[in-house]
CSV table of C-alpha atoms in Angstrom, one decimal:
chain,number,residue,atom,x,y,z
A,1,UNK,CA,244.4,32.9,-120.9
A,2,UNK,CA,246.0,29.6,-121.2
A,3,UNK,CA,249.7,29.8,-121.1
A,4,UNK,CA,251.2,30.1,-125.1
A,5,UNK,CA,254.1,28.5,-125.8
A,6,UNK,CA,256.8,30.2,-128.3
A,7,UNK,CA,255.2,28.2,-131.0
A,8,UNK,CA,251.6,29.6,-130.4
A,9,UNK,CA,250.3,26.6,-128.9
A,10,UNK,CA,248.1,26.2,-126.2
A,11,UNK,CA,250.4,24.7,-123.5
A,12,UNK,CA,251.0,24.7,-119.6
A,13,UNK,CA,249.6,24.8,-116.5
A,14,UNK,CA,246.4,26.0,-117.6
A,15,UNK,CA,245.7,22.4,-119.5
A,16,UNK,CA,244.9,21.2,-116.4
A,17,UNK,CA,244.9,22.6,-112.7
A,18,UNK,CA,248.7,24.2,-112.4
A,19,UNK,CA,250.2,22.9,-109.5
A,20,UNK,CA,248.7,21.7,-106.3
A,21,UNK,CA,247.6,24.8,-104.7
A,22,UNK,CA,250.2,25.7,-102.5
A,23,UNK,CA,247.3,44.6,-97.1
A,24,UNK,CA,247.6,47.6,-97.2
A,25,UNK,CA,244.3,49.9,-98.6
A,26,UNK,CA,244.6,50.2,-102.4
A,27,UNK,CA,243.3,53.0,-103.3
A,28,UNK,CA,239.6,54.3,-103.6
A,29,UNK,CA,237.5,52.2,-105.3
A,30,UNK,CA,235.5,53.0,-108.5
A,31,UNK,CA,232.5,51.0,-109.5
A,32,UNK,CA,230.7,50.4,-113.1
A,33,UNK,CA,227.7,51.4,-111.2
A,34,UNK,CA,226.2,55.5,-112.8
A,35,UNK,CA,224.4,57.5,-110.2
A,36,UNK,CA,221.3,57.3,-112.2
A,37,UNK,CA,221.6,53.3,-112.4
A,38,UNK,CA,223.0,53.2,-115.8
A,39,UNK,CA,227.1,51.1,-116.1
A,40,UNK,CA,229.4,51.1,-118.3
A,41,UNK,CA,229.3,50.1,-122.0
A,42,UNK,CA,230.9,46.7,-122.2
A,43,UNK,CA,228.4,45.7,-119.2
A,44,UNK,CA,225.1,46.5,-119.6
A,45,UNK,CA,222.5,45.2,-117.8
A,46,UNK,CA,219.7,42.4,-119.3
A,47,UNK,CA,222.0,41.8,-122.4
A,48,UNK,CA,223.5,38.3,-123.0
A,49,UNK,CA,226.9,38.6,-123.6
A,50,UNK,CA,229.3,36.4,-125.9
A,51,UNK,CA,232.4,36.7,-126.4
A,52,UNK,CA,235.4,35.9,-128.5
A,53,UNK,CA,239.3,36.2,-127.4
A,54,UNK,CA,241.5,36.9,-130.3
A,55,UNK,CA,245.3,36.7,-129.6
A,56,UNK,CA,247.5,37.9,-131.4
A,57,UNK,CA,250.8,37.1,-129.0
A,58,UNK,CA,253.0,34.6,-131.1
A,59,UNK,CA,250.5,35.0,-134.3
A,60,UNK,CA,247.9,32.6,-132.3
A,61,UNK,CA,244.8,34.2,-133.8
A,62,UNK,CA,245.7,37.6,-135.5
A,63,UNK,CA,247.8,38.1,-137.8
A,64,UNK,CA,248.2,34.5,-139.2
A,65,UNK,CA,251.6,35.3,-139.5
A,66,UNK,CA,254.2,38.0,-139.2
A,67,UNK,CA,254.6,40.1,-142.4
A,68,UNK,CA,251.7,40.3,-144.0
A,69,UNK,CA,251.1,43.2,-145.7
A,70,UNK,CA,249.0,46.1,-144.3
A,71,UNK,CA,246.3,44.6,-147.2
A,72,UNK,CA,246.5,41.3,-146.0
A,73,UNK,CA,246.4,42.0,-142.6
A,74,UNK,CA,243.2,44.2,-142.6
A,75,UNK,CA,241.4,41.8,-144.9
A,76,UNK,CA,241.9,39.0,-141.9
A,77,UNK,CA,241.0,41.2,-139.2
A,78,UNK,CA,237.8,41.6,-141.2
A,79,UNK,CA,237.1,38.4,-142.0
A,80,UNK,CA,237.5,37.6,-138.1
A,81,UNK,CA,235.2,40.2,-137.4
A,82,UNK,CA,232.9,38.7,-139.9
A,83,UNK,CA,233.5,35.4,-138.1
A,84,UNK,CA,231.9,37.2,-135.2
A,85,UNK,CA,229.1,37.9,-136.3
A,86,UNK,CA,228.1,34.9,-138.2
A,87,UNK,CA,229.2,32.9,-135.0
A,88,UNK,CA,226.4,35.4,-133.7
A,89,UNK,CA,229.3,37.2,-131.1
A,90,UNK,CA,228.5,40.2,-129.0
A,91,UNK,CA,231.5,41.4,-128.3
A,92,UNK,CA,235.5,40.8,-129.8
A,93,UNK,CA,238.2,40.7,-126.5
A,94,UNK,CA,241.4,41.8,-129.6
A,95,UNK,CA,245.0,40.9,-127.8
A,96,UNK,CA,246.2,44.8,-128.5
A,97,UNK,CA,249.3,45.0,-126.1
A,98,UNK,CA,250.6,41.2,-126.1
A,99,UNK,CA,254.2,41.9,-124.8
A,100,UNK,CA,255.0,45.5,-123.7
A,101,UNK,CA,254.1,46.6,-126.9
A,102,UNK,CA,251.3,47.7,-129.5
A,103,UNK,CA,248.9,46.8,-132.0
A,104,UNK,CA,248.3,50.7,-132.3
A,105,UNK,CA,250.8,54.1,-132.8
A,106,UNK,CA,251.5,54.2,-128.8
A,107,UNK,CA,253.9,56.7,-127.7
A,108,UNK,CA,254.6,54.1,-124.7
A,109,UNK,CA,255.5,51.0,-126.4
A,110,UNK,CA,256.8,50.0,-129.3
A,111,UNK,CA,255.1,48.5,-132.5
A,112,UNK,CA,254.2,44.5,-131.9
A,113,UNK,CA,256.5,41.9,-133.7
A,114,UNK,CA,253.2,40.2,-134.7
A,115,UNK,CA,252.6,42.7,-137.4
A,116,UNK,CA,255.9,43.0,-139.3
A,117,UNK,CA,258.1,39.9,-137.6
A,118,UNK,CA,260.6,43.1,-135.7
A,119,UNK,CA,259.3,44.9,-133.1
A,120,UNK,CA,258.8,48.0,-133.6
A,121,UNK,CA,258.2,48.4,-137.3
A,122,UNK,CA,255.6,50.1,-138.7
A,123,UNK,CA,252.7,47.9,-140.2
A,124,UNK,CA,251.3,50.5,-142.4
A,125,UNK,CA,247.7,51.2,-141.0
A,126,UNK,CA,246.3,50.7,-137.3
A,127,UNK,CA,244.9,47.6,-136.5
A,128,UNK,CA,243.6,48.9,-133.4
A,129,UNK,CA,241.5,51.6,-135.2
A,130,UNK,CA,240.5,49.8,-137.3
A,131,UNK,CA,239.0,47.4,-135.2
A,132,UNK,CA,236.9,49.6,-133.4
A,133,UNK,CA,235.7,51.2,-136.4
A,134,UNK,CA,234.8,47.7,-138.1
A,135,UNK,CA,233.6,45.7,-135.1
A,136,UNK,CA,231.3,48.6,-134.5
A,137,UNK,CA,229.7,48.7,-137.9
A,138,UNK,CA,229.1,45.2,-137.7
A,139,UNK,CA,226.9,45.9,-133.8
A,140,UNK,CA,229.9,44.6,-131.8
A,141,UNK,CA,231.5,45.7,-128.5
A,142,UNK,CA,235.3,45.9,-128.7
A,143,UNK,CA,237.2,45.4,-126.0
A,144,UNK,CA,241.3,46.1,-125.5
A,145,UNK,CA,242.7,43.0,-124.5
A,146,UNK,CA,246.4,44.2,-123.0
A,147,UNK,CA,248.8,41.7,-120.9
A,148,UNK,CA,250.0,43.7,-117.7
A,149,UNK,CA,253.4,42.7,-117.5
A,150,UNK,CA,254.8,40.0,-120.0
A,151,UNK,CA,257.6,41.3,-121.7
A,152,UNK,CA,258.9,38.9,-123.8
A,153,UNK,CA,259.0,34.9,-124.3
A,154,UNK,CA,263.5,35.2,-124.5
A,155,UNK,CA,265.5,37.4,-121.6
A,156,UNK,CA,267.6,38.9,-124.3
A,157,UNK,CA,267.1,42.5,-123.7
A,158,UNK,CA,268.6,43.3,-126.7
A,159,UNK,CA,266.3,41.7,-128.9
A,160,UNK,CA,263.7,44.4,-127.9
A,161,UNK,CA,263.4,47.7,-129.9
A,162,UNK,CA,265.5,49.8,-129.8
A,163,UNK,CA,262.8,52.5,-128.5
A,164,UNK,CA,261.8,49.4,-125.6
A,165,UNK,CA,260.6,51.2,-122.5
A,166,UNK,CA,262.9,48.2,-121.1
A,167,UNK,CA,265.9,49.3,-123.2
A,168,UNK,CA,265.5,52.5,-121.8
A,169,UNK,CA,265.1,51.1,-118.2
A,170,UNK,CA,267.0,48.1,-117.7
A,171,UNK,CA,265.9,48.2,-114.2
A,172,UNK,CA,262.2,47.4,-114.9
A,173,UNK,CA,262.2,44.3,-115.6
A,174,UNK,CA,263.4,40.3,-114.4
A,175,UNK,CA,264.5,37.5,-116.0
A,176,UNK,CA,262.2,34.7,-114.6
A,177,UNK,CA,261.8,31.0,-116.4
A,178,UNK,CA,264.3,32.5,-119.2
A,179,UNK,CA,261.4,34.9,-119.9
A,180,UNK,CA,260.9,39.1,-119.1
A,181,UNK,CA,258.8,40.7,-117.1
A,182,UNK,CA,257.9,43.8,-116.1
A,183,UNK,CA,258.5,43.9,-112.0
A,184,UNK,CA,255.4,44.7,-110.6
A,185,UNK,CA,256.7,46.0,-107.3
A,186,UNK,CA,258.2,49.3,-109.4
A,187,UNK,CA,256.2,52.2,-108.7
A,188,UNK,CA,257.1,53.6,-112.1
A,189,UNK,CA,256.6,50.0,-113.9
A,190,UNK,CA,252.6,50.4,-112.6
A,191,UNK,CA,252.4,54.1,-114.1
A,192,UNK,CA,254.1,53.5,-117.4
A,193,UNK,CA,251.8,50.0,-117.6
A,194,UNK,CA,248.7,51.6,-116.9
A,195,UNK,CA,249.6,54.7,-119.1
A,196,UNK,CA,250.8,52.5,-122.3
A,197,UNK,CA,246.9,50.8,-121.6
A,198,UNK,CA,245.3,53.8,-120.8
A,199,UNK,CA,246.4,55.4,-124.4
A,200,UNK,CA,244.2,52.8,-126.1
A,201,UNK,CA,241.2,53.9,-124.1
A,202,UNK,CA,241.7,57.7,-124.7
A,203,UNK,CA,242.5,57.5,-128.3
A,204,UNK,CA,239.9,55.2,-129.1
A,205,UNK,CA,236.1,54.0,-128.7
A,206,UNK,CA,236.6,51.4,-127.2
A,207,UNK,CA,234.1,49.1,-125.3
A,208,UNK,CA,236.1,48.0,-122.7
A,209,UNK,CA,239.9,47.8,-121.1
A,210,UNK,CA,240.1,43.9,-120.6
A,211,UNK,CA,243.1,42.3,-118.9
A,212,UNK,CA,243.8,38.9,-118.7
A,213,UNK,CA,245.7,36.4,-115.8
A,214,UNK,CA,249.2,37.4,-116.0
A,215,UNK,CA,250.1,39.1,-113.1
A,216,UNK,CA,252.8,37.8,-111.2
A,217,UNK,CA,253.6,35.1,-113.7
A,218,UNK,CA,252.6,31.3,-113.5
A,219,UNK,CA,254.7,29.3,-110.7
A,220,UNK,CA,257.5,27.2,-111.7
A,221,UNK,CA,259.0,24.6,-109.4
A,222,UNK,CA,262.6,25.3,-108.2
A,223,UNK,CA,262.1,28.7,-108.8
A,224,UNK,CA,261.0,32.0,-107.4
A,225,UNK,CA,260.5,35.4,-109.0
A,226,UNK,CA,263.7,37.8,-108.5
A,227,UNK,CA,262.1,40.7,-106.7
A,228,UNK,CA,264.0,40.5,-103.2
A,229,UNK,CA,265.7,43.6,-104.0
A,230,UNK,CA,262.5,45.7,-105.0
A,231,UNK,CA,260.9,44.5,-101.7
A,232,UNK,CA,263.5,45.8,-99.6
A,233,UNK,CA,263.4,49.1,-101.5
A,234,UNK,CA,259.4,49.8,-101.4
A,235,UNK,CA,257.8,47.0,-99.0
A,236,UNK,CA,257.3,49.8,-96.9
A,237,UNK,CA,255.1,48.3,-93.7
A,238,UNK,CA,254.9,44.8,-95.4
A,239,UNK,CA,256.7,41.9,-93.5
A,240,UNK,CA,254.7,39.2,-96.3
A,241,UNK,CA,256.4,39.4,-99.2
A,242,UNK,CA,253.0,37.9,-100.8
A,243,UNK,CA,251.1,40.1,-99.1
A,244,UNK,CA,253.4,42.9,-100.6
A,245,UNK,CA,253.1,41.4,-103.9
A,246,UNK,CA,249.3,40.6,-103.4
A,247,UNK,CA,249.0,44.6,-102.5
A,248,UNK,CA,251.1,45.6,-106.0
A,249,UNK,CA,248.2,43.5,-108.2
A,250,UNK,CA,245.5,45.7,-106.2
A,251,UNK,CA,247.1,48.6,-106.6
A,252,UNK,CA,247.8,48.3,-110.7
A,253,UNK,CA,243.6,47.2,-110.3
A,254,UNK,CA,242.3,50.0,-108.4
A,255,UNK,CA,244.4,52.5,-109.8
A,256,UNK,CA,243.4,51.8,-113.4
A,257,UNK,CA,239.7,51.4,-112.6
A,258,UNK,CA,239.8,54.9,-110.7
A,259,UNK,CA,241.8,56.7,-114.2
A,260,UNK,CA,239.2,55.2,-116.8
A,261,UNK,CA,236.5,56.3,-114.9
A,262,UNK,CA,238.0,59.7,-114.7
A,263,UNK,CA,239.0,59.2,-118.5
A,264,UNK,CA,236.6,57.6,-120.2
A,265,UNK,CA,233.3,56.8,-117.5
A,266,UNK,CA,231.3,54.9,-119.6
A,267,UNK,CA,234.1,52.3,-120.7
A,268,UNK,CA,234.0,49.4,-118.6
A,269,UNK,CA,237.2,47.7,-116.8
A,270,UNK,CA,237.3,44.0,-116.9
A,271,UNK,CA,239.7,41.0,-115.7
A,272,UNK,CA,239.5,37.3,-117.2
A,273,UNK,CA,241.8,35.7,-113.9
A,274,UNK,CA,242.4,31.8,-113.2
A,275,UNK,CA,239.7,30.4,-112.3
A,276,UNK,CA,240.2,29.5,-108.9
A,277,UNK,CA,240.4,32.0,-106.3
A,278,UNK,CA,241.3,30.0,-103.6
A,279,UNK,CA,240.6,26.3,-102.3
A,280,UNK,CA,238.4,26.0,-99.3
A,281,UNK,CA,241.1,23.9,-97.6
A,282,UNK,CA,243.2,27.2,-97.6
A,283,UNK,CA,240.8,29.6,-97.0
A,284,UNK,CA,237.2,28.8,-96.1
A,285,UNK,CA,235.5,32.0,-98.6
A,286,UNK,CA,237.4,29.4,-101.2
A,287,UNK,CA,235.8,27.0,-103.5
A,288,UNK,CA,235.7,22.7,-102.7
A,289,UNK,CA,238.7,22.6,-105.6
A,290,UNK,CA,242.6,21.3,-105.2
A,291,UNK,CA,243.7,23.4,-108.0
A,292,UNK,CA,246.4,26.0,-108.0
A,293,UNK,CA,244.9,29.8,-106.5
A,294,UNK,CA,245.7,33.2,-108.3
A,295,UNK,CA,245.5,34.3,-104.6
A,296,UNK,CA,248.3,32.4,-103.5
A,297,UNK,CA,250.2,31.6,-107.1
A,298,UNK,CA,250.1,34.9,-108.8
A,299,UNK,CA,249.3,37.1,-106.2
A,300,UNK,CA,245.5,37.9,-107.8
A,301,UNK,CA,243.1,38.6,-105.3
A,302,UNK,CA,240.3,38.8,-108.2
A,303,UNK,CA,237.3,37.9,-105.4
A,304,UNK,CA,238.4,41.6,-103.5
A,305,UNK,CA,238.1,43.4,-107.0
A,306,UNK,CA,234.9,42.3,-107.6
A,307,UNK,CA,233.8,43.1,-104.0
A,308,UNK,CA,235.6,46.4,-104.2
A,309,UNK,CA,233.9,46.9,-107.3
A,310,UNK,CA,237.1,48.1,-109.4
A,311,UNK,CA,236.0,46.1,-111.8
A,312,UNK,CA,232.5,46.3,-114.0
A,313,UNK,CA,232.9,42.7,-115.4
A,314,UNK,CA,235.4,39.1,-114.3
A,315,UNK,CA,235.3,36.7,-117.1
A,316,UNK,CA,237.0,33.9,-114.9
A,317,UNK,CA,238.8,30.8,-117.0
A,318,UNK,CA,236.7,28.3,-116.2
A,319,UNK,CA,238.7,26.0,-118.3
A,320,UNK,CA,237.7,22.4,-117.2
A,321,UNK,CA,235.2,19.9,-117.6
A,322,UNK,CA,231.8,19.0,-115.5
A,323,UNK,CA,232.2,16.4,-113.2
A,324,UNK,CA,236.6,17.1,-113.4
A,325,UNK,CA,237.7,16.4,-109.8
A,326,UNK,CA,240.1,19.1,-109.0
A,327,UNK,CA,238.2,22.0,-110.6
A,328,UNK,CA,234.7,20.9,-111.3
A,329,UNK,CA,232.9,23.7,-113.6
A,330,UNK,CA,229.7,23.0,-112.1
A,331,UNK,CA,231.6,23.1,-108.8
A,332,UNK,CA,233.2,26.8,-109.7
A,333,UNK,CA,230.3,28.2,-111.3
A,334,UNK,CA,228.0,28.7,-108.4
A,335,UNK,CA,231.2,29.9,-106.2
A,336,UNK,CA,231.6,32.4,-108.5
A,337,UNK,CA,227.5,33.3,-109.2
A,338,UNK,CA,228.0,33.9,-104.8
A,339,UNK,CA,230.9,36.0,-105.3
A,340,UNK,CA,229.1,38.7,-107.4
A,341,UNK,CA,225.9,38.4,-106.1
A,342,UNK,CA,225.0,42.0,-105.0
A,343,UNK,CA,228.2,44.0,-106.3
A,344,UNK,CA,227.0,44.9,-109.5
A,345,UNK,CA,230.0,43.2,-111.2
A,346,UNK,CA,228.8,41.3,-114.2
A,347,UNK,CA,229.6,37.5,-114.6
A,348,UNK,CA,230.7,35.6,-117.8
A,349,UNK,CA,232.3,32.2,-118.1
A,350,UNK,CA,235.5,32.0,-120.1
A,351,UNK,CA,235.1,28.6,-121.8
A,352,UNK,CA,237.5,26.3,-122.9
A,353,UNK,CA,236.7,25.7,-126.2
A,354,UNK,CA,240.6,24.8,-127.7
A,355,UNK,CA,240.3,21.7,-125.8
A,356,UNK,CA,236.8,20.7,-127.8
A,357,UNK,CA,238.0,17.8,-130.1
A,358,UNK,CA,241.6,17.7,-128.5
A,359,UNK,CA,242.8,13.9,-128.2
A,360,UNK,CA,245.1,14.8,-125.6
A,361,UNK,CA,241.9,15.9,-123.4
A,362,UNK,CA,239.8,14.2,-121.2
A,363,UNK,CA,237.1,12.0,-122.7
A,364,UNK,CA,234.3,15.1,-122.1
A,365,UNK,CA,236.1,17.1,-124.5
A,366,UNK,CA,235.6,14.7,-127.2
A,367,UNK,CA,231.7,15.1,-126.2
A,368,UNK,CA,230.0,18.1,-128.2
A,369,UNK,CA,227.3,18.3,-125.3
A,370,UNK,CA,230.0,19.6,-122.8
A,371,UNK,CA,229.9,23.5,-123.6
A,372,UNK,CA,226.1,23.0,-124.0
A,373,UNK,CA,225.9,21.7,-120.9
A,374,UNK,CA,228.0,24.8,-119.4
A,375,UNK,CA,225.5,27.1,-121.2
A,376,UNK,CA,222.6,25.4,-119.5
A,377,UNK,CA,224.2,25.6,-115.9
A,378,UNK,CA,224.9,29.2,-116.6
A,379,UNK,CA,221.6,29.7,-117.4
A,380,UNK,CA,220.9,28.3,-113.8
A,381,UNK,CA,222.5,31.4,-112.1
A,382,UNK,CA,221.1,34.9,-112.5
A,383,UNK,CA,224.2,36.3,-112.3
A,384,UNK,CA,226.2,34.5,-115.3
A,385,UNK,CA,225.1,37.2,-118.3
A,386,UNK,CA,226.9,35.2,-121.0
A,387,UNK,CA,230.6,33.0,-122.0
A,388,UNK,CA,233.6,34.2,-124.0
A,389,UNK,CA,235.7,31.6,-125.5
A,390,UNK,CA,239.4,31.1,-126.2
A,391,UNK,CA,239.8,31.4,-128.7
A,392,UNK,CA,239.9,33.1,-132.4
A,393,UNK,CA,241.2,29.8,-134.4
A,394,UNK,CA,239.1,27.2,-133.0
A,395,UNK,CA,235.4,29.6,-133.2
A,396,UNK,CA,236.5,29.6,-136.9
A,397,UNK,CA,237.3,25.7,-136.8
A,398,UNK,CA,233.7,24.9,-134.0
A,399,UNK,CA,235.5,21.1,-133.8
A,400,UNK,CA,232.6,18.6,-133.3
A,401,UNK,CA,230.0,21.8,-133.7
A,402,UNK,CA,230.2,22.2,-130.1
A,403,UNK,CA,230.3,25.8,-130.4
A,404,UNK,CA,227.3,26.0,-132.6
A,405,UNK,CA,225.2,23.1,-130.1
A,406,UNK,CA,226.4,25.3,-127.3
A,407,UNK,CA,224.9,29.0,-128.8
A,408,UNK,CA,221.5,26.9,-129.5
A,409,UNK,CA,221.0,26.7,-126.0
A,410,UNK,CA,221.5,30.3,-125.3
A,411,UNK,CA,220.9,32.5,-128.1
A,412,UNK,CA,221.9,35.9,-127.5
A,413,UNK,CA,220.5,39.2,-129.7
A,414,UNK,CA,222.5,38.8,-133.3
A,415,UNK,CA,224.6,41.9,-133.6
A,416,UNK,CA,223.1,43.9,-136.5
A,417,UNK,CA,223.7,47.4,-135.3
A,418,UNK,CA,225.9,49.8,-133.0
A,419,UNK,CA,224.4,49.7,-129.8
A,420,UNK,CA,224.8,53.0,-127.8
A,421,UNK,CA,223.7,54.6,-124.7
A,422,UNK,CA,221.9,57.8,-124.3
């Protein structure tokens, strides 16, 4: 997703291309793939998909503010869900986990400030419940969108609940651009993270676990993420540090694919990263781009999951413009068709559509063609089953009626009843 600032606005590196670009086994794969040919729900085979993200960190999308009542709040989730469908949506990625904590009772994490304005306090109903219920009487695929390791947008640890797995354990997390984190090198950070995830797939029926691009976090010039001491203490072999940190992503990737498939087989796992993998000047598997790399940057290796297979679906952020020098969509869009060719993995596009009607972007993005012309190019490789846009507010607001010129090119089944799998 594109970086949020405190206010909920769209801001940061992923406006544009951040920055200039600058193992050890993982565990045993698991694939979306069913002995007798079937996959997962979430990816099935000769569906279009499309896709809506709805965030709820910082009141973006859902709820509109903090506070609401329970009332209120349902009666927007529904209406969103309605959105959906008249928007002719196939499936709803809902932000359920924004910052270490909850849009459901977890007994890992505490209740999300977006519902009441304090973490931790009750809301009065379950809006994670709720959503699967309603999303699948309406014929649409929910997936739980959860944010691996963002903590919170201060470092004032005692502005957390008092119940905070981070209260509790001071040591798991850093203080890194005046924000927490989670440290992903903890061995018992990746447990409780995938168990506080795993809870929404095991109490609910959900479509699908969907993660999104914050792994290590976003660089920032000058500085460098405070894990020195956690690499001397479990680096084990390693003498990268990125390769260390590289081999921590894989591990929280591999591991959770390997427990839902255990869990819940017929729930699909899948990851919306950056992008960019890696530029060809780096790395000759990269793409022709000069763009910042989750490789190198946030220690993603996103093309090895989908080759793995721990992963049934990659919804990467194409976020920029055809013919935009660094990161070219029609450039990135083939890369990516080669990347999954043959895996199994399904590909969708995640679309920019906030920057459709934004002054401060390019002149293509005051063009109501452009997403069209995405659709069409999809359309061009056999692999791309469908686009997801970011996100809830502007699907609701379609500036220019791009949205709507873009689903005319591709019009995917309306969603008029539950959908299920023998």
């Amino acid at each position: 997703m594109p970086p949020i600032g405190r206010r909920g606005f769209v801001a940061g590196a992923a406006l544009g291309v951040f920055g200039a670009g600058a193992g050890a086994p993982a565990g045993a794969a698991a694939t979306g793939v069913w002995p007798d040919g079937g996959v997962r729900r979430g990816a099935r085979r000769g569906e279009r998909f499309r896709g809506v993200w709805i965030a709820t960190v910082y009141n973006r999308d859902f709820p509109s503010r903090a506070g609401l009542t329970a009332a209120e709040q349902r009666a927007e989730l529904i209406d969103l869900l309605d959105l959906a469908v008249r928007r002719r949506m196939t499936a709803v990625m809902l932000q359920v986990r924004p910052s270490a904590d909850a849009l459901w009772p977890s007994p890992y994490e505490p209740w999300s400030q977006c519902l009441t304005g304090a973490q931790g306090g009750d809301p009065g109903w379950d809006p994670l419940g709720t959503a699967v219920t309603e999303a699948h009487a309406r014929g649409l695929e929910l997936h739980a969108w959860c944010n691996p390791y963002r903590v919170a947008g201060h470092a004032d640890r005692t502005r957390l609940a008092p119940n905070h797995p981070v209260r509790l354990h001071p040591e798991w997390a850093v203080v890194f651009d005046g924000r927490l984190f989670y440290d992903p090198g903890l061995p018992a950070v990746r447990r409780h993270v995938q168990d506080a995830m795993l809870d929404a797939v095991r109490r609910y029926d959900v479509d699908a676990l969907h993660l999104d691009d914050y792994f290590y976090p976003y660089p920032v010039a000058g500085a460098a993420f405070p894990d020195a001491e956690t690499f001397r203490a479990y680096g084990g072999g390693f003498t990268d540090l990125a390769a260390w940190r590289r081999n921590n992503v894989d591990l929280l990737v591999s591991e959770t694919s390997a427990r839902i498939r255990a869990l819940k087989p017929r729930v699909a796992f899948g990851i919306s990263p950056f992008g960019v993998w890696r530029n060809a000047s780096t790395d000759p598997l990269g793409s022709d781009t000069r763009a910042g790399a989750s490789y190198d940057d946030q220690y993603a290796d996103s093309r090895k999951w989908v080759k793995e297979r721990w992963v049934d679906y990659v919804v990467p952020q194409l976020y920029w413009n055809i013919g935009y020098e660094p990161a070219d969509y029609a450039t990135l869009v083939p890369w990516w068709d080669a990347v999954v060719r043959g895996t199994g993995v399904r590909l969708y596009l995640g679309e920019a559509l906030y920057k459709v009607g934004d002054p401060a972007q390019p002149a293509a993005w005051q063009d109501p063609q452009e997403l069209a012309r995405h659709v069409r190019l999809g359309k061009e490789h056999p692999t791309v089953g469908g686009h997801c846009y970011f996100a809830g507010r502007e699907v609701a607001a379609d500036r220019l009626g791009a949205l709507t010129t873009a689903i005319a090119e591709d019009p995917a089944p309306h969603p008029t009843r539950r959908r299920r799998r023998a």
